[in-house]
Short mmCIF file of C-alpha atoms and ligand atoms in Angstrom, two decimals:
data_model
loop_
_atom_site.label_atom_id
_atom_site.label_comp_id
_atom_site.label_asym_id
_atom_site.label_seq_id
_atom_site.Cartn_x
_atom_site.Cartn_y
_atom_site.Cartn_z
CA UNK A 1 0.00 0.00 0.00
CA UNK A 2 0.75 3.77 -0.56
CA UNK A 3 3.01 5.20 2.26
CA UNK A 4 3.24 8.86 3.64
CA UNK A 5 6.76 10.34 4.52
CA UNK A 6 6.32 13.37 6.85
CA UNK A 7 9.10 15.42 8.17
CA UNK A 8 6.80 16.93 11.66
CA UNK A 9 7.49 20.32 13.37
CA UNK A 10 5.67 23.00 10.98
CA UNK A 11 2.78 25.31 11.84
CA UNK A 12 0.10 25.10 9.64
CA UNK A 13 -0.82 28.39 8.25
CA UNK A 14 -3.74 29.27 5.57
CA UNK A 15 -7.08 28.65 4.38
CA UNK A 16 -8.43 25.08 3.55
CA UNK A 17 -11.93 24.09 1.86
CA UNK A 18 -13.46 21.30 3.02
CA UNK A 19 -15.09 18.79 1.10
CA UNK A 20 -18.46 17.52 1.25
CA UNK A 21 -19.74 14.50 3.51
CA UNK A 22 -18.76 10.75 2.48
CA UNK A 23 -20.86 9.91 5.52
CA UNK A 24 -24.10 12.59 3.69
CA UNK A 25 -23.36 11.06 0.04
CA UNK A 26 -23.32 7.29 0.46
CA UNK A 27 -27.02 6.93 1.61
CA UNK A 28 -27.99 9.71 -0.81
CA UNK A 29 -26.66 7.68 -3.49
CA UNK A 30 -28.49 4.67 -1.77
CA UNK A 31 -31.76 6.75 -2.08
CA UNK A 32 -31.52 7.72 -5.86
CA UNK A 33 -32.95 4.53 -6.21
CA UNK A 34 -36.11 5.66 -5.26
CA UNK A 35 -36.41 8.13 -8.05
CA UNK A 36 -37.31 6.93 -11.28
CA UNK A 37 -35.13 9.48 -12.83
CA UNK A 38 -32.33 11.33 -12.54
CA UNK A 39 -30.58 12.29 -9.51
CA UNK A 40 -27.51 14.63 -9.79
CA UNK A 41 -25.38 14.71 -6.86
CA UNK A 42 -22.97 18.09 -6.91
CA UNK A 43 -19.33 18.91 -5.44
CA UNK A 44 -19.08 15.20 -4.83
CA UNK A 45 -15.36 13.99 -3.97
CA UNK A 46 -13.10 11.79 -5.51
CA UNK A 47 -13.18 9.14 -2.41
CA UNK A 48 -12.41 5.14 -2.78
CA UNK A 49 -15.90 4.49 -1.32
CA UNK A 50 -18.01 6.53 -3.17
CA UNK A 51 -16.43 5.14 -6.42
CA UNK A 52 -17.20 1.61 -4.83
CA UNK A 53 -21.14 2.75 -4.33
CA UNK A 54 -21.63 4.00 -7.90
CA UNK A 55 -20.03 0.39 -9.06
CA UNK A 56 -22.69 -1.62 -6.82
CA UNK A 57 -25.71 1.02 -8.04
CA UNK A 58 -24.14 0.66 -11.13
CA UNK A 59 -24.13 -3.32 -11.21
CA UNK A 60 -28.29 -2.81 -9.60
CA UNK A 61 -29.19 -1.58 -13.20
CA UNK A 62 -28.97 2.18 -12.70
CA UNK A 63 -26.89 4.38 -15.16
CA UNK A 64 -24.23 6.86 -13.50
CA UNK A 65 -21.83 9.28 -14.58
CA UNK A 66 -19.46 11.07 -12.86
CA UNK A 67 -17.83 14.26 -13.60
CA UNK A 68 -16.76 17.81 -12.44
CA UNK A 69 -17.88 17.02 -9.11
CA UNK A 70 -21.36 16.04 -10.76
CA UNK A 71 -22.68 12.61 -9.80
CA UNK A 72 -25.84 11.79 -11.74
CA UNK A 73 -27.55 8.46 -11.16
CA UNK A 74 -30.48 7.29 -13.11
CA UNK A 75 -32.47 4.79 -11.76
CA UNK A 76 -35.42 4.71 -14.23
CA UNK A 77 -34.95 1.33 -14.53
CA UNK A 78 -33.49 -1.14 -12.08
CA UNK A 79 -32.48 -4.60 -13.25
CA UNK A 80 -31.48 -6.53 -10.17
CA UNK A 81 -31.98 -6.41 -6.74
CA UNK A 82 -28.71 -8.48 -5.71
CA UNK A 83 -26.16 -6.47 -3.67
CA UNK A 84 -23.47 -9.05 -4.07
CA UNK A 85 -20.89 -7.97 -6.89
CA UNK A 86 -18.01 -7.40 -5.48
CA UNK A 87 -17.27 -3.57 -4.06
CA UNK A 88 -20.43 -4.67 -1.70
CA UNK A 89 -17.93 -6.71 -0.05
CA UNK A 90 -15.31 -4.04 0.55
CA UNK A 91 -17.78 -1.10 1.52
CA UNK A 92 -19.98 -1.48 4.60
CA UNK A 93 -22.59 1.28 3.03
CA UNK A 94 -23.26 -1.19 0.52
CA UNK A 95 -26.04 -2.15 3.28
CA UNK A 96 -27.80 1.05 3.47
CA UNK A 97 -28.83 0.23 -0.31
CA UNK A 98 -31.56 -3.03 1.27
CA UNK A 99 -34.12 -0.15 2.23
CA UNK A 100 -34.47 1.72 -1.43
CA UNK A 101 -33.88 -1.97 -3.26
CA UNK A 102 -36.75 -3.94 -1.16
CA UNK A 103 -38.95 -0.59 -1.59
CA UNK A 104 -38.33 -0.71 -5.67
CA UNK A 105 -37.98 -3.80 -6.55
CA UNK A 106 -39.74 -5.73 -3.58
CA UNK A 107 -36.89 -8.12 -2.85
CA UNK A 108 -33.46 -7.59 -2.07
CA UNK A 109 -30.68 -10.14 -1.44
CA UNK A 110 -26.90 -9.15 0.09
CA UNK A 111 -24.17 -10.87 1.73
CA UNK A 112 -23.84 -10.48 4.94
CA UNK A 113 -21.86 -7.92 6.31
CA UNK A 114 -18.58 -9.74 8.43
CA UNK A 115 -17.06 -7.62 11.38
CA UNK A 116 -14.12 -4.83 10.38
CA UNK A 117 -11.59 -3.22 11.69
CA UNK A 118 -13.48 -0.91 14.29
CA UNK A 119 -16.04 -3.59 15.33
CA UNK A 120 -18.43 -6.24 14.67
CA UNK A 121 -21.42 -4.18 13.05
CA UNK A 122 -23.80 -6.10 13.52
CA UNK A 123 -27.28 -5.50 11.12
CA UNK A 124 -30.24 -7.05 13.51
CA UNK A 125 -32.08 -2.94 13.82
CA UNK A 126 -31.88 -3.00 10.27
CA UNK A 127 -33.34 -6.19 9.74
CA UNK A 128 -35.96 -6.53 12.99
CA UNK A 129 -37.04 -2.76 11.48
CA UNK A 130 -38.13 -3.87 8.15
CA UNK A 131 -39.81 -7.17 9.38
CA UNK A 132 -41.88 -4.50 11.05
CA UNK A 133 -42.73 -2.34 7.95
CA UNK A 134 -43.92 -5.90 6.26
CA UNK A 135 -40.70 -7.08 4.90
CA UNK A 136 -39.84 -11.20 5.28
CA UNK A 137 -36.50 -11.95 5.92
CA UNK A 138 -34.36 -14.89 5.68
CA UNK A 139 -31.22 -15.22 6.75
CA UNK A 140 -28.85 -17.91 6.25
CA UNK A 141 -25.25 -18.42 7.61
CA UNK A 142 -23.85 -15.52 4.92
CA UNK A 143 -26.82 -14.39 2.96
CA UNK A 144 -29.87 -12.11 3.67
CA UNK A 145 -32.93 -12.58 1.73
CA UNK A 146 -35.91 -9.75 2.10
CA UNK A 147 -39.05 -10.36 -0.02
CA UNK A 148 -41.53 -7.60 0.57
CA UNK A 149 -45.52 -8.47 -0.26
CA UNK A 150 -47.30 -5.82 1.08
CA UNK A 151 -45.85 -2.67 2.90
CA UNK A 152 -47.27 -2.33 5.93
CA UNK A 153 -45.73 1.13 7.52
CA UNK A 154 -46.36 1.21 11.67
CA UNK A 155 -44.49 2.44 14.58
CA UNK A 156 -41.30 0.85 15.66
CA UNK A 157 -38.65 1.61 18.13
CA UNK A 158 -35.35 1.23 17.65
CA UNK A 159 -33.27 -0.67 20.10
CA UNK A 160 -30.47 1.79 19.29
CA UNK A 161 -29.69 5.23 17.59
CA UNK A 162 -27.84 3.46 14.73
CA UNK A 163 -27.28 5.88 11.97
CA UNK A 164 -27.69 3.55 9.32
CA UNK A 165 -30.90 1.70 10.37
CA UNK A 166 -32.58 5.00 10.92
CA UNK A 167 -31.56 5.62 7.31
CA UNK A 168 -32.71 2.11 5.42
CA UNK A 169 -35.83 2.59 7.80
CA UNK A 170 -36.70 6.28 6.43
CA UNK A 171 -35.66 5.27 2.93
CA UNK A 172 -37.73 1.89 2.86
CA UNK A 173 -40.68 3.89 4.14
CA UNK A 174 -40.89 6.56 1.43
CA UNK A 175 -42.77 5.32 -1.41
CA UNK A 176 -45.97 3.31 -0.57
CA UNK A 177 -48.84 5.74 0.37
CA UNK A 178 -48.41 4.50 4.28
CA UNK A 179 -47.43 5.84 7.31
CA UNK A 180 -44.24 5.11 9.07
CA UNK A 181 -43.37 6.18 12.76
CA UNK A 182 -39.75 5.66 13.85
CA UNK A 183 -38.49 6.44 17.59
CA UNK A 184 -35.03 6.38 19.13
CA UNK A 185 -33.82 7.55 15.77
CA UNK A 186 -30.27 8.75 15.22
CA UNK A 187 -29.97 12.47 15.17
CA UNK A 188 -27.04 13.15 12.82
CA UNK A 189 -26.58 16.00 10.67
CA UNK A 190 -25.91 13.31 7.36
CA UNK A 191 -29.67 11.83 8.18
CA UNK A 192 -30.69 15.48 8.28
CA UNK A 193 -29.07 15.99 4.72
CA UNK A 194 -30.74 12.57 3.38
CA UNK A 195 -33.90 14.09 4.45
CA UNK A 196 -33.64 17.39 2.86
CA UNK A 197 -32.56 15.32 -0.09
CA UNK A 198 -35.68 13.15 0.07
CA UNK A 199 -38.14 15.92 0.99
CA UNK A 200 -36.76 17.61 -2.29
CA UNK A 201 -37.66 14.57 -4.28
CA UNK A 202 -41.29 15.13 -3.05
CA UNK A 203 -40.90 12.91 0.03
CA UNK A 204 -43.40 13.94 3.34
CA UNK A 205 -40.87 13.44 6.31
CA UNK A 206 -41.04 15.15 9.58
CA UNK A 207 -39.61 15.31 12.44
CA UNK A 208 -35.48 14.31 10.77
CA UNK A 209 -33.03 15.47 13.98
CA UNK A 210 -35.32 14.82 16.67
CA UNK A 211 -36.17 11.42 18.25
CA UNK A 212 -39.04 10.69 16.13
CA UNK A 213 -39.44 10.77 12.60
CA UNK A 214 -42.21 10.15 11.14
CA UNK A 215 -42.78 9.25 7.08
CA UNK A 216 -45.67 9.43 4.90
CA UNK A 217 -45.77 7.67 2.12
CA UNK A 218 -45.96 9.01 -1.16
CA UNK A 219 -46.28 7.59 -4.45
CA UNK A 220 -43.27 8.34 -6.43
CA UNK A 221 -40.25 11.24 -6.48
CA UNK A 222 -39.15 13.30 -8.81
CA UNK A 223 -35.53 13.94 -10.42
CA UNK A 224 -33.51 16.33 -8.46
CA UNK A 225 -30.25 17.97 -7.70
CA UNK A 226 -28.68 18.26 -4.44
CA UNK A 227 -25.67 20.00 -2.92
CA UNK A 228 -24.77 17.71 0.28
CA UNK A 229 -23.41 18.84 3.23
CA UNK A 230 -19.60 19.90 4.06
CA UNK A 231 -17.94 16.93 5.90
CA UNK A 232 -18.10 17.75 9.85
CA UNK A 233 -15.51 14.65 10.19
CA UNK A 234 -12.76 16.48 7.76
CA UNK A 235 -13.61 19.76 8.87
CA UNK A 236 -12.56 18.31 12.83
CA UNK A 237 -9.68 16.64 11.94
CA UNK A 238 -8.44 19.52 10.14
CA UNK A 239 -9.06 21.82 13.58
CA UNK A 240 -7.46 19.08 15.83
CA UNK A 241 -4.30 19.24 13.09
CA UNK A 242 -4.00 22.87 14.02
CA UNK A 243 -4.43 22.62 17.69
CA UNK A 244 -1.74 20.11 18.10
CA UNK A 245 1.08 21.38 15.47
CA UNK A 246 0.30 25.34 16.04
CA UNK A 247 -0.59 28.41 13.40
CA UNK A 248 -3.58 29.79 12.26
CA UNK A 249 -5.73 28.50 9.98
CA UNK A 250 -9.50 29.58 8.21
CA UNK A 251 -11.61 26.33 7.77
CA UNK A 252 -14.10 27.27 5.32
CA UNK A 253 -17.64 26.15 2.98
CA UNK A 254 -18.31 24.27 6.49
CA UNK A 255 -21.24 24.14 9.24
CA UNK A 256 -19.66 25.34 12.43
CA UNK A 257 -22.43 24.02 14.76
CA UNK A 258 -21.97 20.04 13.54
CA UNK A 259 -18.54 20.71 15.28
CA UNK A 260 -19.75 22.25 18.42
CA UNK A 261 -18.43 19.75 20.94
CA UNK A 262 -14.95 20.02 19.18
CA UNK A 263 -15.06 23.70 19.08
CA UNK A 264 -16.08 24.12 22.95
CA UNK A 265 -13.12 21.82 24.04
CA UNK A 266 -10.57 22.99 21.74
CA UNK A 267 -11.37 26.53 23.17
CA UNK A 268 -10.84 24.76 27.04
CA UNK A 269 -7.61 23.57 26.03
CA UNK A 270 -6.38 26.88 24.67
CA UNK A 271 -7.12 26.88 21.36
CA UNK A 272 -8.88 30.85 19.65
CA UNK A 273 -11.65 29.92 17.33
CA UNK A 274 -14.37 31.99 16.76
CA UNK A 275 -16.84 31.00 13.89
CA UNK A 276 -18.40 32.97 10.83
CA UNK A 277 -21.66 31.61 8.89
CA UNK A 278 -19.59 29.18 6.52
CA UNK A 279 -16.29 29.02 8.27
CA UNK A 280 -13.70 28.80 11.77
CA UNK A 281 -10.95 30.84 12.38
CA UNK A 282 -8.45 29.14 14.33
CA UNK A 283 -5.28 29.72 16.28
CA UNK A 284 -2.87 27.70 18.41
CA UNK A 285 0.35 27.96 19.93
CA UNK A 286 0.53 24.23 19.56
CA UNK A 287 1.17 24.18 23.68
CA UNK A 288 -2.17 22.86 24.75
CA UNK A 289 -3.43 21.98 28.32
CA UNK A 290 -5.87 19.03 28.36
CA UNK A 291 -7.67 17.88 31.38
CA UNK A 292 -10.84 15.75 30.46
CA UNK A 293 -13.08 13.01 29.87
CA UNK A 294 -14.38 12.46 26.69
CA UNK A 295 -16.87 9.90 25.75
CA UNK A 296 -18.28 8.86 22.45
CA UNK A 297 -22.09 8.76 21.85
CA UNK A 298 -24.89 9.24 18.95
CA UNK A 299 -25.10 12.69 18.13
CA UNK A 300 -24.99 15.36 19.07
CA UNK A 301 -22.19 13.68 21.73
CA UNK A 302 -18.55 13.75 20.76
CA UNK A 303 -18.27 11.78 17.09
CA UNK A 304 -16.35 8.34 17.21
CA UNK A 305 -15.18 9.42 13.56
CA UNK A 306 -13.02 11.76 15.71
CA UNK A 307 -12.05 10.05 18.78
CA UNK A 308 -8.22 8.54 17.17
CA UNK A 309 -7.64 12.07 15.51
CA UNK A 310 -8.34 14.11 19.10
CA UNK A 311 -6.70 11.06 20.70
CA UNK A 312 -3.35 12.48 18.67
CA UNK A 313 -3.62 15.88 20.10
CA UNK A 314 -4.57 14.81 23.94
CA UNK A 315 -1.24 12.72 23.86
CA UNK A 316 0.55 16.23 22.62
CA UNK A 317 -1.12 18.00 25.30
CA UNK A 318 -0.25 18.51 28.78
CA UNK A 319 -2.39 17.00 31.20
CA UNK A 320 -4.25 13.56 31.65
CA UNK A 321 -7.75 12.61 29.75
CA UNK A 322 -9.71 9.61 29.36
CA UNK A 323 -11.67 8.85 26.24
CA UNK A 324 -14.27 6.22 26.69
CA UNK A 325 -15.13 4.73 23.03
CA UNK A 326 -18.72 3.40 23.59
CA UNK A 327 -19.44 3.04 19.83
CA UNK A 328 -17.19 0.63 18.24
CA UNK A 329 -15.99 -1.80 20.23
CA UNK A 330 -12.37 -2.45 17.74
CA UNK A 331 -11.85 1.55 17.55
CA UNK A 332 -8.31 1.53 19.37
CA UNK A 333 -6.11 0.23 16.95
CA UNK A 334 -4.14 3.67 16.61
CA UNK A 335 -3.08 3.09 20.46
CA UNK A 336 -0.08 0.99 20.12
CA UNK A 337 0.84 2.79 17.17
CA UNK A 338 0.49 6.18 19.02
CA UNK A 339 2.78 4.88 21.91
CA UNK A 340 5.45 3.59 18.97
CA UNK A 341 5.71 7.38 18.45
CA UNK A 342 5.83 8.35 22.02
CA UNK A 343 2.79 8.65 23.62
CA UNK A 344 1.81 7.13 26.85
CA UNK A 345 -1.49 5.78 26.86
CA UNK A 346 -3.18 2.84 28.24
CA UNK A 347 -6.28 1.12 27.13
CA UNK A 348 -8.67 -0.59 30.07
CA UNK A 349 -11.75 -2.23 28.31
CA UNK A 350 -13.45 0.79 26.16
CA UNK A 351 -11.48 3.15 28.16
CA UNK A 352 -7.99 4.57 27.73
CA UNK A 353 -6.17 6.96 29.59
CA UNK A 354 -3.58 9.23 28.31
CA UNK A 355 -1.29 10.81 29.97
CA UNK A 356 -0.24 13.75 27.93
CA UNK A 357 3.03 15.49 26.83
CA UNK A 358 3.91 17.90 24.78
CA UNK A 359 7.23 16.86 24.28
CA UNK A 360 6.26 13.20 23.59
CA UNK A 361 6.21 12.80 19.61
CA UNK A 362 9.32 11.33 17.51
CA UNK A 363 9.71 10.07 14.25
CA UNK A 364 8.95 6.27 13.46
CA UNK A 365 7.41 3.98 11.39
CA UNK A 366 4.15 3.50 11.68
CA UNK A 367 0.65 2.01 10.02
CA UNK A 368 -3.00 2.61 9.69
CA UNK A 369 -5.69 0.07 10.67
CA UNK A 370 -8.28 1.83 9.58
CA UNK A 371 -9.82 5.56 7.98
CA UNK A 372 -9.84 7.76 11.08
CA UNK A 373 -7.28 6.11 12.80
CA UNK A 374 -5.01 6.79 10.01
CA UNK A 375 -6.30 10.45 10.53
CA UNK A 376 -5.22 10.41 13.68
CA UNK A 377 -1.61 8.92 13.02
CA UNK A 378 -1.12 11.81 9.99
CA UNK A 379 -1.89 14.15 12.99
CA UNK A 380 0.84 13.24 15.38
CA UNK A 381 3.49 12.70 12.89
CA UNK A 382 2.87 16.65 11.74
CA UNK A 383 3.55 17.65 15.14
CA UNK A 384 6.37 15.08 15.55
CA UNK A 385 10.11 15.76 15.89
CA UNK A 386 11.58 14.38 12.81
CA UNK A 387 10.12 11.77 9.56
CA UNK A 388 7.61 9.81 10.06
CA UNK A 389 6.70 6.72 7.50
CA UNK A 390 3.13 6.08 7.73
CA UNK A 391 2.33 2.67 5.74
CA UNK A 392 -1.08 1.56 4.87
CA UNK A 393 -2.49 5.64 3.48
CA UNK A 394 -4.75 4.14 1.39
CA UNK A 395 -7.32 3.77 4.22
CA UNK A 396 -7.28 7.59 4.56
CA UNK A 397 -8.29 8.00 0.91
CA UNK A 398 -11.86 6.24 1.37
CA UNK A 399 -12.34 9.42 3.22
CA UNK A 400 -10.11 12.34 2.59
CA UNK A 401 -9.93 14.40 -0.74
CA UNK A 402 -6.28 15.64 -1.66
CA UNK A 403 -5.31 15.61 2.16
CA UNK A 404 -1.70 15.90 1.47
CA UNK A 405 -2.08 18.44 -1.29
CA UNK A 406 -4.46 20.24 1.41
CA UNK A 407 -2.13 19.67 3.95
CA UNK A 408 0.82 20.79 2.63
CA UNK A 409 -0.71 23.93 1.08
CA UNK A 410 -1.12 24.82 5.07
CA UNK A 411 2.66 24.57 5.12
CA UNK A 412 2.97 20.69 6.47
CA UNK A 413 5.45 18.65 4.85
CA UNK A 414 3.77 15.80 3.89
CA UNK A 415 4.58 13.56 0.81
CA UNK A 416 3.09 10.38 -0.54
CA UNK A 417 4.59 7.20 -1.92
CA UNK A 418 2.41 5.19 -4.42
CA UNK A 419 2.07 1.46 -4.22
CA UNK A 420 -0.32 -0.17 -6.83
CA UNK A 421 -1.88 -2.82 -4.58
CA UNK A 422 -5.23 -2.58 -3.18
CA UNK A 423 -6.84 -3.39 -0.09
CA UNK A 424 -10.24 -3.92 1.05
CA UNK A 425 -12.22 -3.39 4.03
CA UNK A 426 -15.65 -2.81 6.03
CA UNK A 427 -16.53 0.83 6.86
N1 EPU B 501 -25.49 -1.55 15.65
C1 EPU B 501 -26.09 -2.73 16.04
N2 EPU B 501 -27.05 -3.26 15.22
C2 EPU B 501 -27.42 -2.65 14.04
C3 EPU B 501 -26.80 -1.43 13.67
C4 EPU B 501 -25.84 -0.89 14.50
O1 EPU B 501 -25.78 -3.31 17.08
O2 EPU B 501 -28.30 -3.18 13.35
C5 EPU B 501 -24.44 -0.97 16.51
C6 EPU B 501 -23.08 -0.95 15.79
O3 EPU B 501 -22.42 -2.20 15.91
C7 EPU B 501 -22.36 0.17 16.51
C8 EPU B 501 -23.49 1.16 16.84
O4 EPU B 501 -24.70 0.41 16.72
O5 EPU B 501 -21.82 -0.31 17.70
C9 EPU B 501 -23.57 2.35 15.93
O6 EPU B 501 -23.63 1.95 14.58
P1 EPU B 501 -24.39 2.76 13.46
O7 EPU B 501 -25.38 1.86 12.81
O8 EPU B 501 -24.88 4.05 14.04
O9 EPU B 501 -23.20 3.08 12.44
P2 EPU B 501 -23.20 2.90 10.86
O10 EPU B 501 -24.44 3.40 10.27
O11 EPU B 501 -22.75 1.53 10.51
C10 EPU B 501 -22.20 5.28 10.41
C11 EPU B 501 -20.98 5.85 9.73
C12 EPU B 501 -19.74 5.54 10.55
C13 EPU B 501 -19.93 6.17 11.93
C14 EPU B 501 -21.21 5.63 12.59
C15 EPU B 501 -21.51 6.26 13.94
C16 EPU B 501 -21.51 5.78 7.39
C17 EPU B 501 -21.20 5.21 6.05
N3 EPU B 501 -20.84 5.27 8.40
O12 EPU B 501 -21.99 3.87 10.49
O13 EPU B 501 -18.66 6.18 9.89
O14 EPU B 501 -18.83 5.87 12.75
O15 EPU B 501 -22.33 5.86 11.71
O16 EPU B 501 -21.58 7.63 13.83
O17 EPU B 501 -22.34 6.68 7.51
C18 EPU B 501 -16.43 6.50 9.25
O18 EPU B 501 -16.83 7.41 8.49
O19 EPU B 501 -15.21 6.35 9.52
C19 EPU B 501 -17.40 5.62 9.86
C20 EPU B 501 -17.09 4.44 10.37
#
């Protein structure tokens, strides 16, 4: 796999766009299956896993084409409702496409998800959720089989806030002329956006960011364009990237609020931030004092997408923190490869404790396990005293647009090696 070389120690000074959400896009592109039409998808970026969506929606029946930033799916026609070619294998968002492909085509068949690198992921709200709207499913030791006769709507509860169940829920409920109550329902600005998106279609949805949601059928949708939102996840890392190596930095075409938790302890550990309509200013000495306990949780709690990447900068800091990682059971991969670089931190169950310094970081060689651990790993070798070799990058591309060429436009010096191979895994 591709490598990054990264000689640490340089403020980061500038401006940097962010891109727009992988985490808004995938089930968008899920729902454009809905539409008998065509949906165009604008400033979409060039990530691994969005290239791996369009080839499953692509191998469903659906025409796309991809260019400028322009993704434009048509899904007039749909010729198969087999999620099993095989990108579904290596992207777990492949599953978000069972709600839109039971509600179009009335069956749906997919492999089942295995565990990845973060955790086991299960699929059992998913599935117990559309046995409740009228869907029968079979499942067999690696295959799930949903036949839907009759859509029935109703009023479930989910056991959990799980992002994508609340999505497949909402999106198998949207056609059908019935009504569809959902409680417990994750709250996260991306199911937000695939509202909006829906609603835009001509879906009747109320109630998307709160703990109920309810859906009224409609018949069909209509083609539409959408402009998704700005990726909260880049936008944080980028901040934590500044707090920890120092300078001043404008993070811009962003939505300050999805960052709030970020932005309120950045500002506790000494970071200046203030926030304009579309963008942060940010400053920091890169001398940061960190004394707190952070735990993951559904939104609007602190995002596990950023728990490795502010893991990097409470290691930097001075001071001792916990983070408790109550999402992902597999999310601490980055620990061992922290400590290889100097940190001191030690993992108890879903706890680990981290006693900070900001002296701690050296060069070494290091790898990514996974997307935002890989983050996290870029992060600490910028602030690091001498090169870092960071093997396994390509992980960071499934998520990141141009991060080195963004990075070192802030003034980091940050260079990739290409290696042709490819590796697969679940997200
Ligand atoms: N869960 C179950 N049963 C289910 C569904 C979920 O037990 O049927 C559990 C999961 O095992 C996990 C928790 O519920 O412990 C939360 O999972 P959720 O379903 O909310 O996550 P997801 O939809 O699979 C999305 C993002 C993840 C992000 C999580 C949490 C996408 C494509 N993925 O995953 O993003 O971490 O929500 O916010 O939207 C990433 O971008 O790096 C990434 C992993």
């Amino acid at each position: 796999m591709s490598k990054y070389i990264v000689n640490g120690g340089k403020k980061l000074h500038g401006k940097v766009v962010v891109e727009k959400s992988k985490n808004a896009i995938l089930p968008i592109m899920a729902a454009s299956l809905l539409v008998q039409g065509k949906t165009t998808i604008t400033n979409v970026p060039n990530f691994s896993d969005i290239t791996a969506m369009a080839k499953i929606i692509e191998s469903l029946g659906a025409k796309i084409t991809f260019a400028s930033g322009n993704l434009t799916i048509d899904a007039t026609t749909l010729s198969d409702a087999d999620i099993t070619c095989e990108e579904a294998g290596k992207i777990r968002a492949s599953v978000f496409l069972m709600g839109p492909v039971i509600s179009r085509m009335h069956r749906c068949k997919i492999s089942k998800p295995g565990g990845c690198a973060i955790g086991a992921r299960p699929i059992d709200i998913h599935l117990s959720g559309f046995e409740a709207l009228g869907v029968c499913v079979q499942e067999t030791q690696n295959e799930v089989l949903c036949v839907l006769d009759c859509f029935s709507g109703g009023e479930i509860t989910l056991r959990m806030a799980s992002v994508g169940a609340t999505e497949n829920l909402i999106m198998c409920s949207v056609l059908g002329n019935k009504t569809t109550i959902l409680h417990g329902v994750a709250k996260e600005p991306e199911i937000v956006d695939l509202c909006k998106f829906l609603i835009g279609a001509g879906a009747n949805i109320v109630g998307e960011g709160t703990d109920t949601i309810t859906i009224v059928g409609v018949s069909k949708l209509k083609p539409t364009t959408f402009t998704p939102i700005a990726d909260r996840i880049v936008a944080g890392t980028y901040m934590l990237a500044v707090a920890l190596c120092g300078g001043r930095v404008q993070i811009c075409d962003i939505n300050a609020g999805h960052n709030q938790r970020l932005i309120d302890l950045l500002a506790r550990f000494g970071c200046k931030i203030s926030c304009k309509s579309d963008r942060i200013y940010m400053s920091s000495s890169g001398f940061l004092q960190a004394n707190c306990n952070i735990v993951t949780g559904p939104y609007p709690e602190f995002a596990t997408d950023l728990q490795s990447q502010i893991m990097a900068v409470l290691a930097g800091a001075d001071g001792v923190c916990t983070i408790t990682e109550n999402m992902f059971e597999s999310r601490f991969k980055h620990v061992a490869e922290f400590n290889k670089m100097g940190a001191n931190i030690v993992v108890h169950k879903n706890t680990a404790t981290i006693f900070g310094n900001s002296q701690c970081y050296h060069g070494q060689n290091v790898k990514c396990h996974d997307l935002r651990g890989g983050a996290g790993l870029v992060i600490s070798a910028l602030a690091a005293k001498g090169t870092t070799i960071i093997d396994q990058i390509d992980y960071i591309g499934r998520g990141y647009e141009n991060f080195e060429q963004k990075l070192d436009s802030l003034g980091a010096d940050i260079h990739r090696i290409e290696d042709e191979e490819e590796k697969h895994n679940w997200y």
